[in-house]
Amino acid sequence: MSAVDVVPRLRPGVKRSYDEVRRCHVVLFPEGVLVLNETAAAVVGLCDGRNSVRDIAARLAAEFDGVRVADVVELVGRLAERRVVELRG
Amino acid sequence: MAEPPFGLLAELTHRCPLSCGYCSNPVELVRREAELGTARWCEVFDQARALGVLQVHLSGGEPLARGDLPELVEHAAGLGCYVNLVTSGLGLTARRLADLAARGVDHVQLSVQDARPGEADLIAGARAFDHKLAAAGLVRELGLPLTVNAVLHRLNLDRVDGIIALAERMGAQRLELANTQYYGWALRNRAALLPRPDQLARAAEVVAAARERLAGRMELVHVVADYHEAHPKPCMHGWGARQLTVAPDGDVLPCPAAGVIPDLGVENVRDRPLADIWHHSRAFNAFRGFDWMREPCRGCPRKELDFGGCRCQAFQLTGDAANTDPVCSLSPHRAEVDRVLALEPEPAAPVRRGFGR
């Protein structure tokens, strides 16, 4: 299966939030806090267990300039490594 | 100005139904009469959130010993904080946990003492094992994520495989296998707790194999025994860098053990706003960044990785908190750690944690 077909979703216990103090999007999870830039926040917002990485890239491309599928693959991989999302086929 | 902290360790109370000899709480425990009240803790959470805290670890002692825990959970969660309940599981009923979950607990961290009931209860000093199994069941039924935490030492290290199996049976998403760090009661009981090198080597193999077998199901976090390592741990990711601790009496500390360092200038939430303490107090600036460092840390490239190790350990083992953590092989005080490791193991049982008379 290709990396663009995996379907990421937030792990149980992971919460998205906006931090008024740092003025940025964050994800909160048992191990810690991840500060997100605008694109990463948009990707995390689409990790709902329905969109594949390909879908997420397509949705983002409609919103932001210069979105590359490879970048989304890489970002989702890093989120999985940090145990923010889990991946299903 | 320092970056704002992400985490607050709120030691709500030092009261605890267990009396584990490896407890990292200070040997001089804070008594109930000196604990902050409900309104003051809520103020602490308000100030912590305004300062940048996003994660609140409700700990102790046993946080369930506080009758106002539901209000405290609700307040911290209401501020948008991620609320982690760090508990022994004793006193956790279905009704209590459902209430706490409804008020905003996001995650539960449950301690276990050993793989088998007899040995576990001996360490805990209470009939705790069955309560813990029941508590894990309640957490699972509510669908809350569960981390199981086991402190490892000479008396349970040979059963690390059984502890891993226990955490699986409990349905943990995550298991922290933390070798004892020697602070507070653990330092007092060091001779009874220090593992043998062969125990550590075998346990490391078991953990590595389990990590592979459990990949994708349960995450294994292995905190190594730093006395046996060549380099120190990156303690707290640097002094006053990411997290702060508020003790039961309102003392604000860069780490839970920092009270041992004399003349640190520890301040209290009753006297000064939390943000002021974080940014401007002497205690929080004492070892912040790299300027306080001496050689061999000052010129060492590893300082970016380990921040010179642990200030409390430097004080405890060398008498000066500004020295390099003596577990470092580059420290001129490493011989003290080697001396401790070479001592004959103490056959006596650890002294139980508790309030003095």
Tab-separated table of C-alpha atoms in Angstrom:
chain	number	residue	atom	x	y	z
A	1	MET	CA	0.000	0.000	0.000
A	2	SER	CA	1.253	3.444	-0.877
A	3	ALA	CA	1.892	6.117	1.740
A	4	VAL	CA	-0.723	8.358	0.124
A	5	ASP	CA	-3.489	5.802	0.710
A	6	VAL	CA	-3.108	5.534	4.493
A	7	VAL	CA	-5.865	7.047	6.576
A	8	PRO	CA	-4.597	8.898	9.650
A	9	ARG	CA	-6.695	9.717	12.663
A	10	LEU	CA	-5.965	11.252	16.037
A	11	ARG	CA	-5.114	8.685	18.685
A	12	PRO	CA	-7.446	8.344	21.644
A	13	GLY	CA	-6.543	10.914	24.268
A	14	VAL	CA	-5.169	13.418	21.759
A	15	LYS	CA	-6.823	16.845	21.710
A	16	ARG	CA	-6.532	19.759	19.330
A	17	SER	CA	-6.573	23.211	20.805
A	18	TYR	CA	-5.672	26.833	20.186
A	19	ASP	CA	-3.257	28.399	22.637
A	20	GLU	CA	-4.153	32.050	23.252
A	21	VAL	CA	-0.845	32.612	25.051
A	22	ARG	CA	1.441	31.471	22.220
A	23	ARG	CA	-1.149	32.399	19.552
A	24	CYS	CA	-0.829	29.106	17.754
A	25	HIS	CA	-2.539	25.765	17.248
A	26	VAL	CA	-1.383	22.910	19.450
A	27	VAL	CA	-2.075	19.244	19.995
A	28	LEU	CA	-2.174	17.982	23.549
A	29	PHE	CA	-1.494	14.348	24.333
A	30	PRO	CA	-0.305	12.246	27.256
A	31	GLU	CA	3.373	12.625	26.347
A	32	GLY	CA	3.380	16.349	25.815
A	33	VAL	CA	2.428	19.289	23.646
A	34	LEU	CA	3.106	19.853	19.974
A	35	VAL	CA	3.068	23.408	18.632
A	36	LEU	CA	1.728	23.491	15.066
A	37	ASN	CA	2.209	25.935	12.228
A	38	GLU	CA	-0.788	26.848	10.086
A	39	THR	CA	-0.326	24.033	7.550
A	40	ALA	CA	0.332	21.386	10.189
A	41	ALA	CA	-2.782	22.527	12.056
A	42	ALA	CA	-4.824	22.168	8.872
A	43	VAL	CA	-3.435	18.654	8.309
A	44	VAL	CA	-4.166	17.604	11.900
A	45	GLY	CA	-7.686	18.973	11.510
A	46	LEU	CA	-8.226	16.625	8.570
A	47	CYS	CA	-6.875	13.512	10.339
A	48	ASP	CA	-10.375	12.274	11.099
A	49	GLY	CA	-10.139	8.598	10.170
A	50	ARG	CA	-11.930	9.185	6.836
A	51	ASN	CA	-9.531	11.224	4.710
A	52	SER	CA	-6.539	9.474	3.194
A	53	VAL	CA	-3.246	11.352	2.926
A	54	ARG	CA	-4.115	11.911	-0.763
A	55	ASP	CA	-7.484	13.413	0.231
A	56	ILE	CA	-5.839	15.632	2.823
A	57	ALA	CA	-3.318	16.927	0.282
A	58	ALA	CA	-6.122	17.654	-2.193
A	59	ARG	CA	-8.183	19.497	0.422
A	60	LEU	CA	-5.150	21.543	1.468
A	61	ALA	CA	-4.246	22.391	-2.119
A	62	ALA	CA	-7.614	24.086	-2.448
A	63	GLU	CA	-6.791	26.277	0.546
A	64	PHE	CA	-3.026	26.894	0.425
A	65	ASP	CA	-0.566	27.547	-2.394
A	66	GLY	CA	2.252	25.128	-3.146
A	67	VAL	CA	0.980	22.071	-1.231
A	68	ARG	CA	2.945	18.978	-2.243
A	69	VAL	CA	1.714	15.468	-1.513
A	70	ALA	CA	5.236	14.452	-0.456
A	71	ASP	CA	5.208	17.137	2.251
A	72	VAL	CA	1.907	15.874	3.620
A	73	VAL	CA	3.228	12.279	3.616
A	74	GLU	CA	6.255	13.442	5.578
A	75	LEU	CA	4.246	15.477	8.068
A	76	VAL	CA	1.763	12.650	8.714
A	77	GLY	CA	4.733	10.307	9.225
A	78	ARG	CA	6.175	12.636	11.826
A	79	LEU	CA	2.810	12.938	13.575
A	80	ALA	CA	2.608	9.141	13.707
A	81	GLU	CA	6.125	8.971	15.140
A	82	ARG	CA	5.148	11.415	17.876
A	83	ARG	CA	2.074	9.230	18.518
A	84	VAL	CA	-0.344	12.023	17.685
A	85	VAL	CA	-2.047	10.059	14.889
A	86	GLU	CA	-2.463	6.377	14.116
A	87	LEU	CA	-2.452	5.108	10.552
A	88	ARG	CA	-4.826	2.646	8.943
A	89	GLY	CA	-4.780	1.192	5.475
B	1	MET	CA	12.811	36.238	28.886
B	2	ALA	CA	12.524	32.491	29.212
B	3	GLU	CA	10.079	30.580	27.018
B	4	PRO	CA	6.800	29.868	28.817
B	5	PRO	CA	6.353	26.415	30.413
B	6	PHE	CA	4.164	23.719	28.857
B	7	GLY	CA	3.525	21.611	31.941
B	8	LEU	CA	2.548	22.031	35.565
B	9	LEU	CA	3.110	19.225	38.020
B	10	ALA	CA	0.549	19.964	40.722
B	11	GLU	CA	1.452	17.985	43.831
B	12	LEU	CA	-1.944	18.409	45.426
B	13	THR	CA	-1.053	16.525	48.597
B	14	HIS	CA	1.672	14.353	50.046
B	15	ARG	CA	-0.899	12.108	51.738
B	16	CYS	CA	-0.881	8.635	50.168
B	17	PRO	CA	-2.317	5.235	51.072
B	18	LEU	CA	0.926	3.614	49.874
B	19	SER	CA	4.354	3.896	51.463
B	20	CYS	CA	6.724	2.848	48.676
B	21	GLY	CA	10.354	3.149	49.705
B	22	TYR	CA	11.341	4.590	46.303
B	23	CYS	CA	8.967	7.555	46.459
B	24	SER	CA	10.533	10.657	44.946
B	25	ASN	CA	8.651	12.961	47.321
B	26	PRO	CA	10.894	14.807	49.754
B	27	VAL	CA	11.726	13.027	52.992
B	28	GLU	CA	10.137	15.992	54.810
B	29	LEU	CA	6.582	15.583	53.570
B	30	VAL	CA	4.143	18.496	53.653
B	31	ARG	CA	1.398	17.921	56.203
B	32	ARG	CA	-2.302	18.265	55.488
B	33	GLU	CA	-2.625	21.502	57.524
B	34	ALA	CA	-0.086	23.195	55.256
B	35	GLU	CA	-1.782	22.211	51.957
B	36	LEU	CA	-3.184	24.893	49.660
B	37	GLY	CA	-6.979	25.172	49.692
B	38	THR	CA	-9.326	24.747	46.729
B	39	ALA	CA	-9.561	28.424	45.799
B	40	ARG	CA	-5.791	28.832	45.923
B	41	TRP	CA	-5.198	25.823	43.664
B	42	CYS	CA	-7.752	27.180	41.176
B	43	GLU	CA	-5.841	30.474	41.212
B	44	VAL	CA	-2.609	28.555	40.581
B	45	PHE	CA	-4.224	26.909	37.531
B	46	ASP	CA	-5.485	30.298	36.271
B	47	GLN	CA	-2.020	31.790	36.606
B	48	ALA	CA	-0.373	28.725	35.063
B	49	ARG	CA	-2.640	28.840	31.997
B	50	ALA	CA	-2.038	32.582	31.558
B	51	LEU	CA	1.691	31.854	31.743
B	52	GLY	CA	1.456	29.223	28.980
B	53	VAL	CA	0.854	25.901	30.753
B	54	LEU	CA	-1.185	23.497	28.631
B	55	GLN	CA	-0.745	20.264	30.579
B	56	VAL	CA	-1.668	19.839	34.207
B	57	HIS	CA	-0.492	16.709	35.962
B	58	LEU	CA	-2.564	16.200	39.097
B	59	SER	CA	-0.269	14.238	41.316
B	60	GLY	CA	0.915	13.861	44.874
B	61	GLY	CA	1.012	11.779	47.049
B	62	GLU	CA	-2.368	10.492	46.031
B	63	PRO	CA	-4.522	13.198	44.436
B	64	LEU	CA	-7.695	11.208	45.253
B	65	ALA	CA	-6.962	11.990	48.914
B	66	ARG	CA	-8.178	15.520	48.140
B	67	GLY	CA	-11.959	15.751	48.523
B	68	ASP	CA	-11.978	18.744	46.155
B	69	LEU	CA	-10.301	16.836	43.299
B	70	PRO	CA	-13.454	16.996	41.100
B	71	GLU	CA	-13.554	20.805	41.393
B	72	LEU	CA	-9.833	21.056	40.656
B	73	VAL	CA	-10.164	18.822	37.572
B	74	GLU	CA	-13.104	20.833	36.303
B	75	HIS	CA	-11.282	24.107	36.805
B	76	ALA	CA	-8.077	23.022	35.059
B	77	ALA	CA	-9.991	21.414	32.172
B	78	GLY	CA	-12.201	24.492	31.845
B	79	LEU	CA	-9.099	26.567	31.161
B	80	GLY	CA	-8.304	24.342	28.165
B	81	CYS	CA	-5.551	22.380	29.879
B	82	TYR	CA	-4.902	18.708	29.210
B	83	VAL	CA	-5.578	17.046	32.557
B	84	ASN	CA	-3.535	14.025	33.563
B	85	LEU	CA	-4.489	12.168	36.736
B	86	VAL	CA	-1.473	10.461	38.309
B	87	THR	CA	-2.808	7.930	40.785
B	88	SER	CA	-2.166	4.771	42.754
B	89	GLY	CA	-5.714	3.687	41.888
B	90	LEU	CA	-6.621	3.251	45.537
B	91	GLY	CA	-9.901	4.968	46.270
B	92	LEU	CA	-10.899	5.070	42.622
B	93	THR	CA	-14.498	3.847	42.275
B	94	ALA	CA	-16.586	3.635	39.106
B	95	ARG	CA	-18.658	6.571	40.303
B	96	ARG	CA	-15.667	8.734	41.180
B	97	LEU	CA	-13.845	8.081	37.937
B	98	ALA	CA	-16.969	8.677	35.819
B	99	ASP	CA	-17.408	12.019	37.607
B	100	LEU	CA	-13.747	12.963	37.096
B	101	ALA	CA	-13.903	11.979	33.422
B	102	ALA	CA	-17.085	14.023	32.931
B	103	ARG	CA	-15.324	17.003	34.510
B	104	GLY	CA	-12.389	16.736	32.139
B	105	VAL	CA	-9.718	14.195	33.056
B	106	ASP	CA	-8.053	13.388	29.714
B	107	HIS	CA	-5.632	10.662	30.711
B	108	VAL	CA	-4.882	8.426	33.664
B	109	GLN	CA	-1.448	7.340	34.812
B	110	LEU	CA	-1.638	4.371	37.139
B	111	SER	CA	1.277	3.053	39.176
B	112	VAL	CA	2.062	-0.635	39.638
B	113	GLN	CA	4.690	-1.945	42.049
B	114	ASP	CA	5.411	-5.447	40.778
B	115	ALA	CA	4.057	-8.242	38.601
B	116	ARG	CA	2.770	-10.399	41.445
B	117	PRO	CA	0.335	-9.452	44.222
B	118	GLY	CA	2.513	-10.539	47.152
B	119	GLU	CA	5.661	-8.702	46.095
B	120	ALA	CA	3.695	-5.670	44.865
B	121	ASP	CA	1.816	-5.261	48.136
B	122	LEU	CA	5.028	-5.649	50.099
B	123	ILE	CA	6.583	-2.700	48.247
B	124	ALA	CA	3.388	-0.635	48.452
B	125	GLY	CA	2.942	-1.370	52.134
B	126	ALA	CA	-0.757	-1.946	51.478
B	127	ARG	CA	-3.076	-4.438	49.796
B	128	ALA	CA	-2.993	-2.503	46.577
B	129	PHE	CA	-2.564	-4.972	43.708
B	130	ASP	CA	-6.213	-5.966	43.246
B	131	HIS	CA	-7.353	-2.342	43.541
B	132	LYS	CA	-5.027	-1.457	40.703
B	133	LEU	CA	-6.401	-4.158	38.438
B	134	ALA	CA	-9.909	-2.915	39.216
B	135	ALA	CA	-8.871	0.719	38.630
B	136	ALA	CA	-7.392	-0.167	35.236
B	137	GLY	CA	-10.671	-1.882	34.350
B	138	LEU	CA	-12.621	1.272	35.221
B	139	VAL	CA	-10.317	3.457	33.114
B	140	ARG	CA	-10.730	1.087	30.169
B	141	GLU	CA	-14.526	0.960	30.520
B	142	LEU	CA	-14.687	4.751	30.315
B	143	GLY	CA	-12.450	4.718	27.239
B	144	LEU	CA	-9.810	6.962	28.814
B	145	PRO	CA	-6.228	6.476	27.656
B	146	LEU	CA	-4.142	4.673	30.267
B	147	THR	CA	-0.444	4.826	31.022
B	148	VAL	CA	0.878	2.288	33.492
B	149	ASN	CA	3.978	3.358	35.371
B	150	ALA	CA	6.310	0.970	37.156
B	151	VAL	CA	9.369	2.074	39.101
B	152	LEU	CA	12.131	-0.509	38.697
B	153	HIS	CA	14.746	-1.467	41.287
B	154	ARG	CA	16.649	-4.477	42.533
B	155	LEU	CA	13.583	-6.080	44.135
B	156	ASN	CA	11.368	-6.149	41.024
B	157	LEU	CA	13.724	-5.836	38.054
B	158	ASP	CA	13.911	-9.587	37.478
B	159	ARG	CA	10.149	-9.607	36.864
B	160	VAL	CA	10.053	-6.867	34.235
B	161	ASP	CA	8.550	-9.390	31.780
B	162	GLY	CA	5.705	-9.990	34.232
B	163	ILE	CA	5.201	-6.249	34.683
B	164	ILE	CA	4.919	-5.840	30.911
B	165	ALA	CA	2.363	-8.678	30.812
B	166	LEU	CA	0.443	-7.020	33.644
B	167	ALA	CA	0.275	-3.713	31.750
B	168	GLU	CA	-1.035	-5.575	28.685
B	169	ARG	CA	-3.661	-7.258	30.813
B	170	MET	CA	-4.618	-3.847	32.211
B	171	GLY	CA	-5.134	-2.516	28.681
B	172	ALA	CA	-2.498	0.216	28.873
B	173	GLN	CA	-1.713	2.220	25.720
B	174	ARG	CA	1.600	3.069	27.220
B	175	LEU	CA	3.924	1.591	29.809
B	176	GLU	CA	6.611	3.571	31.548
B	177	LEU	CA	9.329	1.354	32.941
B	178	ALA	CA	11.289	3.821	35.001
B	179	ASN	CA	14.403	2.759	36.810
B	180	THR	CA	14.531	4.415	40.200
B	181	GLN	CA	16.007	7.904	40.225
B	182	TYR	CA	17.606	8.619	43.563
B	183	TYR	CA	15.816	11.549	45.171
B	184	GLY	CA	13.813	11.871	48.366
B	185	TRP	CA	12.913	8.505	49.849
B	186	ALA	CA	14.655	6.649	47.023
B	187	LEU	CA	17.969	8.302	47.905
B	188	ARG	CA	17.508	7.348	51.539
B	189	ASN	CA	16.858	3.746	50.420
B	190	ARG	CA	19.451	3.657	47.668
B	191	ALA	CA	21.446	0.773	49.136
B	192	ALA	CA	18.343	-1.430	49.190
B	193	LEU	CA	17.177	-0.416	45.702
B	194	LEU	CA	20.263	-0.189	43.473
B	195	PRO	CA	20.096	-2.919	40.817
B	196	ARG	CA	22.976	-5.157	39.813
B	197	PRO	CA	24.427	-4.612	36.306
B	198	ASP	CA	23.411	-8.133	35.227
B	199	GLN	CA	19.793	-7.384	36.210
B	200	LEU	CA	19.821	-4.202	34.131
B	201	ALA	CA	21.318	-5.987	31.130
B	202	ARG	CA	18.695	-8.764	31.227
B	203	ALA	CA	15.855	-6.278	31.698
B	204	ALA	CA	17.092	-4.214	28.738
B	205	GLU	CA	16.896	-7.331	26.545
B	206	VAL	CA	13.382	-8.148	27.755
B	207	VAL	CA	12.230	-4.574	27.132
B	208	ALA	CA	13.754	-4.484	23.630
B	209	ALA	CA	12.029	-7.747	22.665
B	210	ALA	CA	8.702	-6.606	24.136
B	211	ARG	CA	8.914	-3.281	22.333
B	212	GLU	CA	9.170	-5.114	19.033
B	213	ARG	CA	6.379	-7.559	19.889
B	214	LEU	CA	4.020	-4.800	21.091
B	215	ALA	CA	4.725	-2.243	18.340
B	216	GLY	CA	1.521	-0.452	17.420
B	217	ARG	CA	-0.337	-1.804	20.470
B	218	MET	CA	1.464	-0.569	23.558
B	219	GLU	CA	4.243	1.995	23.681
B	220	LEU	CA	7.131	1.172	26.000
B	221	VAL	CA	9.024	4.027	27.581
B	222	HIS	CA	12.211	2.878	29.273
B	223	VAL	CA	13.850	5.273	31.731
B	224	VAL	CA	17.390	4.011	32.241
B	225	ALA	CA	19.293	3.691	35.507
B	226	ASP	CA	21.498	6.764	35.197
B	227	TYR	CA	24.138	5.724	37.762
B	228	HIS	CA	25.044	2.907	35.375
B	229	GLU	CA	25.263	5.173	32.314
B	230	ALA	CA	28.215	7.123	30.915
B	231	HIS	CA	26.228	10.306	30.289
B	232	PRO	CA	23.620	12.077	32.411
B	233	LYS	CA	19.923	12.359	31.633
B	234	PRO	CA	18.633	15.627	30.115
B	235	CYS	CA	16.937	16.390	33.414
B	236	MET	CA	13.681	18.368	32.952
B	237	HIS	CA	15.014	19.259	29.450
B	238	GLY	CA	16.904	22.003	31.214
B	239	TRP	CA	16.276	23.991	34.371
B	240	GLY	CA	13.208	26.230	34.188
B	241	ALA	CA	12.718	25.307	30.530
B	242	ARG	CA	9.474	23.399	30.066
B	243	GLN	CA	7.787	22.527	33.326
B	244	LEU	CA	7.275	23.704	36.871
B	245	THR	CA	6.158	21.993	40.053
B	246	VAL	CA	3.897	23.390	42.721
B	247	ALA	CA	4.270	21.508	46.000
B	248	PRO	CA	1.279	20.870	48.315
B	249	ASP	CA	2.129	23.960	50.386
B	250	GLY	CA	2.460	26.231	47.343
B	251	ASP	CA	6.231	26.223	46.993
B	252	VAL	CA	7.123	26.648	43.316
B	253	LEU	CA	9.980	24.439	42.162
B	254	PRO	CA	11.846	23.922	38.874
B	255	CYS	CA	11.571	20.166	39.550
B	256	PRO	CA	9.941	18.062	42.265
B	257	ALA	CA	13.280	17.419	43.999
B	258	ALA	CA	14.728	20.943	43.849
B	259	GLY	CA	13.834	21.651	47.483
B	260	VAL	CA	16.987	19.748	48.491
B	261	ILE	CA	19.269	22.455	47.046
B	262	PRO	CA	20.070	24.868	49.883
B	263	ASP	CA	19.672	28.642	49.502
B	264	LEU	CA	17.907	28.267	46.165
B	265	GLY	CA	15.446	30.995	47.114
B	266	VAL	CA	12.296	28.928	46.580
B	267	GLU	CA	9.208	31.141	46.499
B	268	ASN	CA	5.554	30.420	47.194
B	269	VAL	CA	2.344	31.059	45.238
B	270	ARG	CA	0.916	32.710	48.346
B	271	ASP	CA	3.541	35.456	48.081
B	272	ARG	CA	4.219	36.092	44.405
B	273	PRO	CA	2.443	35.539	41.063
B	274	LEU	CA	3.479	32.372	39.236
B	275	ALA	CA	4.632	34.261	36.111
B	276	ASP	CA	6.941	36.419	38.229
B	277	ILE	CA	8.383	33.334	39.877
B	278	TRP	CA	8.888	31.564	36.522
B	279	HIS	CA	10.526	34.533	34.810
B	280	HIS	CA	12.211	36.531	37.540
B	281	SER	CA	12.868	34.467	40.668
B	282	ARG	CA	16.385	33.580	41.699
B	283	ALA	CA	15.417	29.890	41.992
B	284	PHE	CA	14.223	29.595	38.387
B	285	ASN	CA	17.145	31.538	36.937
B	286	ALA	CA	19.864	29.832	38.989
B	287	PHE	CA	20.658	27.157	36.385
B	288	ARG	CA	18.744	28.340	33.340
B	289	GLY	CA	20.463	28.167	29.974
B	290	PHE	CA	24.215	27.541	29.779
B	291	ASP	CA	25.907	30.529	31.459
B	292	TRP	CA	26.008	28.948	34.931
B	293	MET	CA	28.005	25.981	33.684
B	294	ARG	CA	31.575	25.193	34.627
B	295	GLU	CA	33.948	22.817	32.930
B	296	PRO	CA	33.659	20.106	31.782
B	297	CYS	CA	30.080	21.111	30.759
B	298	ARG	CA	30.850	24.638	29.565
B	299	GLY	CA	32.990	23.604	26.606
B	300	CYS	CA	31.235	20.283	25.961
B	301	PRO	CA	29.087	19.816	22.836
B	302	ARG	CA	26.852	17.416	24.795
B	303	LYS	CA	25.535	20.299	26.900
B	304	GLU	CA	22.956	20.905	24.177
B	305	LEU	CA	21.755	17.312	24.664
B	306	ASP	CA	21.843	16.825	28.423
B	307	PHE	CA	22.004	20.376	29.864
B	308	GLY	CA	24.683	19.172	32.280
B	309	GLY	CA	22.346	16.545	33.761
B	310	CYS	CA	20.580	16.973	37.058
B	311	ARG	CA	21.264	19.858	39.474
B	312	CYS	CA	19.773	18.012	42.439
B	313	GLN	CA	21.945	14.982	41.785
B	314	ALA	CA	25.016	17.214	41.463
B	315	PHE	CA	24.214	18.704	44.863
B	316	GLN	CA	23.384	15.387	46.500
B	317	LEU	CA	26.544	13.636	45.365
B	318	THR	CA	29.102	16.466	45.151
B	319	GLY	CA	27.763	19.078	47.557
B	320	ASP	CA	27.505	21.745	44.842
B	321	ALA	CA	24.491	22.022	42.529
B	322	ALA	CA	26.537	23.879	39.885
B	323	ASN	CA	28.845	20.933	39.277
B	324	THR	CA	28.455	18.576	36.336
B	325	ASP	CA	26.066	15.732	37.145
B	326	PRO	CA	28.523	13.193	38.592
B	327	VAL	CA	27.069	10.271	36.621
B	328	CYS	CA	28.796	11.831	33.598
B	329	SER	CA	31.990	9.971	32.729
B	330	LEU	CA	33.623	13.392	32.169
B	331	SER	CA	32.804	14.603	35.684
B	332	PRO	CA	35.724	14.817	38.122
B	333	HIS	CA	33.265	13.396	40.703
B	334	ARG	CA	32.350	10.233	38.774
B	335	ALA	CA	34.370	8.216	41.303
B	336	GLU	CA	31.668	8.894	43.920
B	337	VAL	CA	29.045	7.181	41.727
B	338	ASP	CA	31.395	4.268	41.086
B	339	ARG	CA	32.051	3.988	44.816
B	340	VAL	CA	28.290	3.738	45.484
B	341	LEU	CA	27.891	1.129	42.729
B	342	ALA	CA	30.728	-0.939	44.193
B	343	LEU	CA	29.146	-1.120	47.674
B	344	GLU	CA	27.754	-4.422	48.865
B	345	PRO	CA	23.971	-4.543	48.309
B	346	GLU	CA	21.948	-3.814	51.433
B	347	PRO	CA	19.862	-6.878	52.303
B	348	ALA	CA	17.455	-4.928	54.545
B	349	ALA	CA	14.049	-3.838	53.231
B	350	PRO	CA	13.672	-0.168	52.260
B	351	VAL	CA	12.444	2.298	54.882
B	352	ARG	CA	8.770	3.033	54.273
B	353	ARG	CA	7.765	6.476	53.095
B	354	GLY	CA	5.657	8.295	55.602
B	355	PHE	CA	5.109	11.376	57.735
B	356	GLY	CA	7.536	11.668	60.635
B	357	ARG	CA	6.200	11.753	64.140
